[in-house]
Coordinates of C-alpha atoms in Angstrom, one line a residue:
M1 CA -4.2 29.1 16.7
T2 CA -7.1 29.4 14.4
I3 CA -6.9 26.1 12.3
L4 CA -7.8 22.6 13.6
C5 CA -6.8 19.4 12.1
V6 CA -9.2 16.7 13.5
R7 CA -8.6 12.9 13.1
F8 CA -11.7 10.9 14.1
Q9 CA -10.9 7.5 15.5
L10 CA -13.1 5.6 12.8
P11 CA -12.7 1.9 12.2
P12 CA -11.7 1.3 8.6
T13 CA -15.1 0.0 7.8
H14 CA -17.0 3.0 9.2
E15 CA -16.0 5.6 6.6
A16 CA -19.7 6.3 5.8
A17 CA -19.7 8.2 9.3
L18 CA -17.3 10.9 8.0
P19 CA -19.9 13.1 6.2
G20 CA -21.9 13.2 9.5
L21 CA -18.8 14.3 11.4
L22 CA -17.9 16.9 8.9
G23 CA -21.4 18.2 9.5
L24 CA -20.5 18.5 13.2
L25 CA -17.6 20.7 12.3
E26 CA -19.7 22.7 10.0
D27 CA -21.8 23.7 13.1
F28 CA -18.8 25.8 14.0
T29 CA -17.5 27.0 10.7
P30 CA -18.5 26.7 7.0
V31 CA -14.8 26.4 6.1
V32 CA -14.1 22.7 6.4
Q33 CA -11.8 20.6 4.3
A34 CA -12.2 16.8 4.3
L35 CA -9.0 14.8 4.5
P36 CA -10.3 11.3 3.8
P37 CA -10.6 8.7 5.1
D38 CA -10.9 9.9 8.6
A39 CA -9.8 13.5 9.1
A40 CA -10.7 17.1 8.3
L41 CA -9.3 20.7 8.5
A42 CA -11.4 23.5 10.0
D43 CA -10.7 27.3 9.9
L44 CA -12.1 28.7 13.2
R45 CA -11.2 32.3 12.7
G46 CA -14.9 33.4 12.5
A47 CA -15.9 30.8 15.1
E48 CA -13.4 32.3 17.6
R49 CA -15.0 35.7 17.4
Y50 CA -18.6 34.5 17.3
F51 CA -18.3 32.1 20.3
G52 CA -15.8 34.1 22.2
R53 CA -13.5 31.1 22.7
D54 CA -10.2 30.2 21.2
A55 CA -9.5 27.2 19.0
V56 CA -8.4 25.0 21.8
E57 CA -11.6 25.6 23.8
L58 CA -13.6 25.0 20.7
A59 CA -11.7 21.8 20.1
S60 CA -12.8 20.4 23.5
V61 CA -16.4 21.1 22.5
I62 CA -16.1 19.3 19.2
R63 CA -14.6 16.3 20.9
V64 CA -17.5 16.1 23.4
R65 CA -20.1 16.4 20.7
A66 CA -18.4 13.8 18.6
L67 CA -18.5 11.4 21.5
A68 CA -22.0 12.2 22.5
H69 CA -23.7 12.2 19.0
H70 CA -21.5 9.8 17.1
G71 CA -19.7 7.7 19.8
V72 CA -16.4 8.7 18.1
D73 CA -13.3 10.0 19.9
C74 CA -11.0 12.3 18.1
A75 CA -7.3 13.5 18.1
I76 CA -6.9 17.2 17.4
G77 CA -4.0 19.4 16.4
A78 CA -4.2 23.2 16.4
G79 CA -2.0 25.8 14.8
P80 CA -1.9 29.2 13.0
G81 CA -2.1 27.5 9.7
P82 CA -3.1 24.2 8.0
M83 CA 0.5 22.7 7.8
L84 CA 1.2 23.4 11.4
A85 CA -2.1 22.1 12.5
R86 CA -1.3 18.8 10.7
V87 CA 2.0 18.5 12.2
A88 CA 0.5 19.2 15.6
L89 CA -2.0 16.3 15.0
G90 CA 1.0 13.9 14.8
E91 CA 1.7 14.9 18.5
A92 CA -2.0 14.7 19.6
R93 CA -3.7 11.9 21.3
P94 CA -7.5 11.2 21.9
G95 CA -8.8 13.5 24.6
V96 CA -5.8 15.9 24.4
T97 CA -5.4 18.8 21.9
C98 CA -1.8 19.5 20.8
A99 CA -1.5 23.2 20.1
V100 CA 1.3 25.1 18.3
P101 CA 1.5 28.7 19.8
E102 CA 2.0 31.3 17.2
D103 CA 5.1 32.6 19.1
A104 CA 6.7 29.2 19.4
V105 CA 6.4 27.8 16.0
T106 CA 10.2 27.5 15.3
E107 CA 10.8 25.8 18.6
F108 CA 8.0 23.3 18.1
L109 CA 9.2 22.3 14.7
A110 CA 13.0 22.3 15.4
D111 CA 13.4 18.8 16.7
K112 CA 10.7 17.2 14.5
P113 CA 11.9 14.7 11.8
V114 CA 11.7 16.0 8.2
A115 CA 9.1 13.3 7.3
A116 CA 6.8 15.0 9.9
L117 CA 6.0 17.7 7.4
P118 CA 3.0 17.0 5.1
G119 CA 4.1 16.2 1.6
V120 CA 7.7 15.1 2.5
G121 CA 7.8 11.4 1.2
A122 CA 10.0 8.7 2.2
A123 CA 12.5 9.3 -0.7
T124 CA 12.9 13.0 0.1
A125 CA 13.5 12.2 3.8
R126 CA 16.1 9.6 2.9
T127 CA 18.0 12.1 0.6
L128 CA 18.0 14.7 3.4
C129 CA 19.0 12.3 6.0
E130 CA 21.9 11.0 3.9
Y131 CA 23.3 14.6 4.2
G132 CA 22.7 15.0 7.9
L133 CA 19.4 17.0 7.5
D134 CA 17.2 14.7 9.7
T135 CA 15.4 17.4 11.7
L136 CA 13.4 20.4 10.6
G137 CA 15.6 22.7 12.6
L138 CA 18.6 21.6 10.6
V139 CA 16.7 22.0 7.3
A140 CA 15.6 25.5 8.3
A141 CA 19.3 26.4 9.0
A142 CA 20.6 24.9 5.9
P143 CA 21.6 27.2 2.9
L144 CA 18.7 27.4 0.4
S145 CA 21.2 26.6 -2.4
T146 CA 22.0 23.3 -0.7
L147 CA 18.4 22.2 -0.4
Q148 CA 17.8 23.2 -4.0
R149 CA 20.7 21.0 -5.2
L150 CA 19.4 18.0 -3.1
I151 CA 15.7 18.1 -4.0
G152 CA 15.2 20.7 -6.7
A153 CA 14.6 24.4 -6.8
K154 CA 10.9 24.8 -6.1
A155 CA 10.8 21.9 -3.6
G156 CA 13.8 23.2 -1.8
R157 CA 12.4 26.6 -1.3
E158 CA 9.1 25.2 -0.1
L159 CA 10.6 22.9 2.3
R160 CA 12.8 25.6 3.8
E161 CA 9.9 27.8 4.3
K162 CA 7.8 25.0 5.9
A163 CA 10.7 24.0 8.1
S164 CA 11.0 27.6 9.2
G165 CA 7.3 27.8 10.2
I166 CA 6.1 29.7 7.2
D167 CA 2.6 28.2 6.4
R168 CA 1.1 29.6 3.3
G169 CA -1.6 27.1 3.1
R170 CA -5.3 27.7 3.5
V171 CA -8.4 25.5 4.2
V172 CA -10.3 24.8 1.1
P173 CA -13.8 23.7 1.6
D174 CA -14.7 20.5 -0.1
G175 CA -16.7 17.3 0.3
V176 CA -16.4 13.5 0.4
S177 CA -19.5 12.5 -1.7
R178 CA -17.4 12.2 -4.9
S179 CA -15.0 9.7 -3.4
L180 CA -14.7 6.2 -2.1
A181 CA -12.0 4.8 0.1
T182 CA -10.8 1.6 1.8
E183 CA -8.0 0.9 4.2
R184 CA -5.9 -2.2 4.9
P185 CA -4.4 -2.1 8.3
F186 CA -1.8 -4.6 9.4
T187 CA -1.9 -6.6 12.7
R188 CA 1.7 -5.4 13.2
D189 CA 4.1 -3.0 11.5
E190 CA 4.8 -4.7 8.2
L191 CA 8.1 -4.6 6.3
D192 CA 7.3 -7.2 3.6
P193 CA 6.7 -5.6 0.1
D194 CA 4.8 -8.8 -1.0
R195 CA 2.3 -8.2 1.8
H196 CA 2.0 -4.5 1.0
R197 CA 1.3 -5.5 -2.6
R198 CA -1.4 -8.1 -1.6
A199 CA -3.0 -5.6 0.6
L200 CA -3.1 -3.0 -2.3
L201 CA -4.6 -5.8 -4.6
S202 CA -7.3 -6.6 -2.1
A203 CA -8.1 -2.8 -1.5
A204 CA -8.2 -2.2 -5.3
E205 CA -10.5 -5.1 -5.9
E206 CA -12.9 -3.9 -3.2
L207 CA -12.9 -0.3 -4.7
G208 CA -13.5 -1.6 -8.1
A209 CA -16.5 -3.8 -6.8
R210 CA -18.0 -0.9 -4.9
L211 CA -17.7 1.5 -7.9
R212 CA -19.4 -1.1 -10.2
A213 CA -22.0 -1.7 -7.6
L214 CA -22.9 2.1 -7.7
D215 CA -22.5 2.3 -11.4
K216 CA -19.7 4.8 -11.0
I217 CA -16.2 5.3 -12.4
C218 CA -13.4 7.3 -11.0
R219 CA -10.9 9.6 -12.5
T220 CA -8.1 9.6 -9.8
L221 CA -6.7 7.1 -7.5
T222 CA -4.9 8.2 -4.1
L223 CA -2.6 5.9 -2.2
T224 CA -1.9 6.8 1.5
V225 CA 0.8 4.9 3.4
R226 CA 0.7 5.1 7.2
Y227 CA 4.0 4.3 9.0
A228 CA 4.9 3.0 12.5
D229 CA 5.8 6.5 13.6
R230 CA 2.4 7.8 12.8
S231 CA 3.6 9.7 9.8
S232 CA 2.1 9.1 6.4
T233 CA 2.8 9.6 2.6
T234 CA 0.1 10.4 0.1
R235 CA 0.4 10.1 -3.6
S236 CA -2.4 10.6 -6.3
R237 CA -2.5 9.6 -9.9
T238 CA -4.9 10.6 -12.7
L239 CA -6.0 7.5 -14.6
K240 CA -5.5 7.1 -18.3
E241 CA -9.2 6.8 -18.6
P242 CA -12.0 6.9 -16.0
T243 CA -12.7 3.4 -14.9
A244 CA -14.1 0.9 -12.3
H245 CA -12.0 -1.9 -13.7
S246 CA -10.2 -3.5 -10.8
A247 CA -7.2 -4.5 -12.8
A248 CA -6.6 -0.8 -13.9
L249 CA -7.0 0.3 -10.3
T250 CA -4.5 -2.3 -9.2
R251 CA -2.0 -1.3 -11.8
A252 CA -2.3 2.4 -10.7
A253 CA -2.0 1.4 -7.1
Y254 CA 1.1 -0.7 -7.7
G255 CA 2.7 2.1 -9.8
M256 CA 2.3 4.7 -7.0
Y257 CA 3.6 2.2 -4.4
E258 CA 6.7 1.3 -6.4
A259 CA 7.4 5.1 -7.2
L260 CA 7.7 5.7 -3.4
G261 CA 10.8 3.5 -3.3
L262 CA 10.0 2.1 0.2
Q263 CA 12.8 -0.1 1.4
R264 CA 12.2 -2.0 4.7
A265 CA 9.6 0.7 5.7
R266 CA 7.6 -0.2 8.7
V267 CA 4.1 0.2 7.3
R268 CA 1.1 0.2 9.6
A269 CA -1.7 0.6 7.0
L270 CA -2.3 1.1 3.4
A271 CA -5.4 3.1 2.1
L272 CA -6.8 3.7 -1.4
R273 CA -9.3 6.4 -2.4
A274 CA -11.1 6.6 -5.7
E275 CA -11.8 10.3 -6.5
G276 CA -13.6 12.3 -9.1
L277 CA -16.7 9.9 -9.4
D278 CA -18.9 10.1 -12.3
P279 CA -21.8 7.9 -13.7
A280 CA -20.5 4.8 -15.4
E281 CA -22.6 5.7 -18.4
Q282 CA -20.2 8.5 -19.1
A283 CA -17.3 6.1 -19.4
S284 CA -15.3 5.7 -22.7
Y285 CA -13.8 2.4 -22.9
Q286 CA -10.6 2.0 -24.9
L287 CA -10.8 -1.3 -26.9
T288 CA -7.6 -3.2 -26.5
F289 CA -8.4 -6.5 -28.3
D290 CA -6.4 -8.1 -25.5
P291 CA -8.1 -11.5 -24.6
L292 CA -6.7 -11.4 -21.1
D293 CA -8.3 -8.0 -20.4
E294 CA -11.6 -9.2 -21.8
K295 CA -11.3 -12.4 -19.7
A296 CA -10.7 -10.3 -16.5
R297 CA -13.8 -8.1 -17.2
R298 CA -16.0 -11.2 -17.7
I299 CA -14.7 -12.6 -14.5
E300 CA -15.5 -9.3 -12.8
E301 CA -19.0 -9.5 -14.0
V302 CA -19.5 -13.0 -12.6
A303 CA -17.9 -11.9 -9.3
D304 CA -20.2 -8.9 -9.0
R305 CA -23.2 -11.0 -9.6
A306 CA -21.9 -13.5 -6.8
R307 CA -21.5 -10.6 -4.4
A308 CA -24.9 -9.2 -5.3
K309 CA -26.6 -12.6 -4.6
F310 CA -24.5 -14.0 -1.7
G311 CA -23.0 -10.8 -0.1
P312 CA -19.6 -8.9 -0.3
H313 CA -17.5 -11.8 1.0
A314 CA -18.7 -14.3 -1.6
V315 CA -15.5 -13.7 -3.6
M316 CA -12.3 -13.8 -1.7
P317 CA -9.9 -10.8 -2.1
G318 CA -7.1 -11.5 -4.6
S319 CA -9.0 -14.2 -6.4
L320 CA -9.5 -12.1 -9.6
A321 CA -5.8 -11.7 -10.0
A322 CA -5.3 -14.8 -12.0

């Protein structure tokens, strides 16, 4: 167990604390990969040798330091690889590290639902469940040709490998300075697609306002849907042109949401992340001669001035949709 997946128990409005928490992990290893808005992977192979402790023992030290220095608790999963550590995180609770022993990977995965694997979305999970392949143990035992017929050649091969405990991933160091994120949690598990869309509209407008306030544009938008069973689905879309325009961000968010094909999904939270940030002066604006688009941009300018003068809540979320 050399890889940790750490999820910090951050309130949605405290994302700015993530860089400092990543710095805490970097005290143990330089190989840290941020998983915004609130998680990270850490490769502790070198740290285990240097400190003479295994990953689970180091996880306890990380948890204590996070509490002592930042007042933040965390849930931690540990495993031989990044994928296994992320699956273990789904079983972890604050104060307790869930570890996947290297000699018990198959047993650990066998009874997990297929949606527990990172990268397996709701549509893929539904397809597999329709054919009785609702656990990773059943997927691992299924003929490769069957999986490839159901979800495609490459996806079927990768899914079977992962369900069998073969983890070819690695931790890729990165940072969070070139991204912004916001999350919309629901007070209860929400099934209503209209409420999901309203939450996405609000989140996209917030991201757009924050980008414009920083004179930034983004190239990529990422949607994360968190479900009642603690699993999640993440999708990313490269925008047609880098933008900070709230309407463009909203269209991209709606497109990703609709592509997931969620039907009666019990959604706990929706998060949007703007990535690949660049200075706004580098933006190339495609003229559309669309009076509605021009009107929306003028309204945005007025709303931004109101926020700058009266605070971030001067304009109600969703009020720019008209």
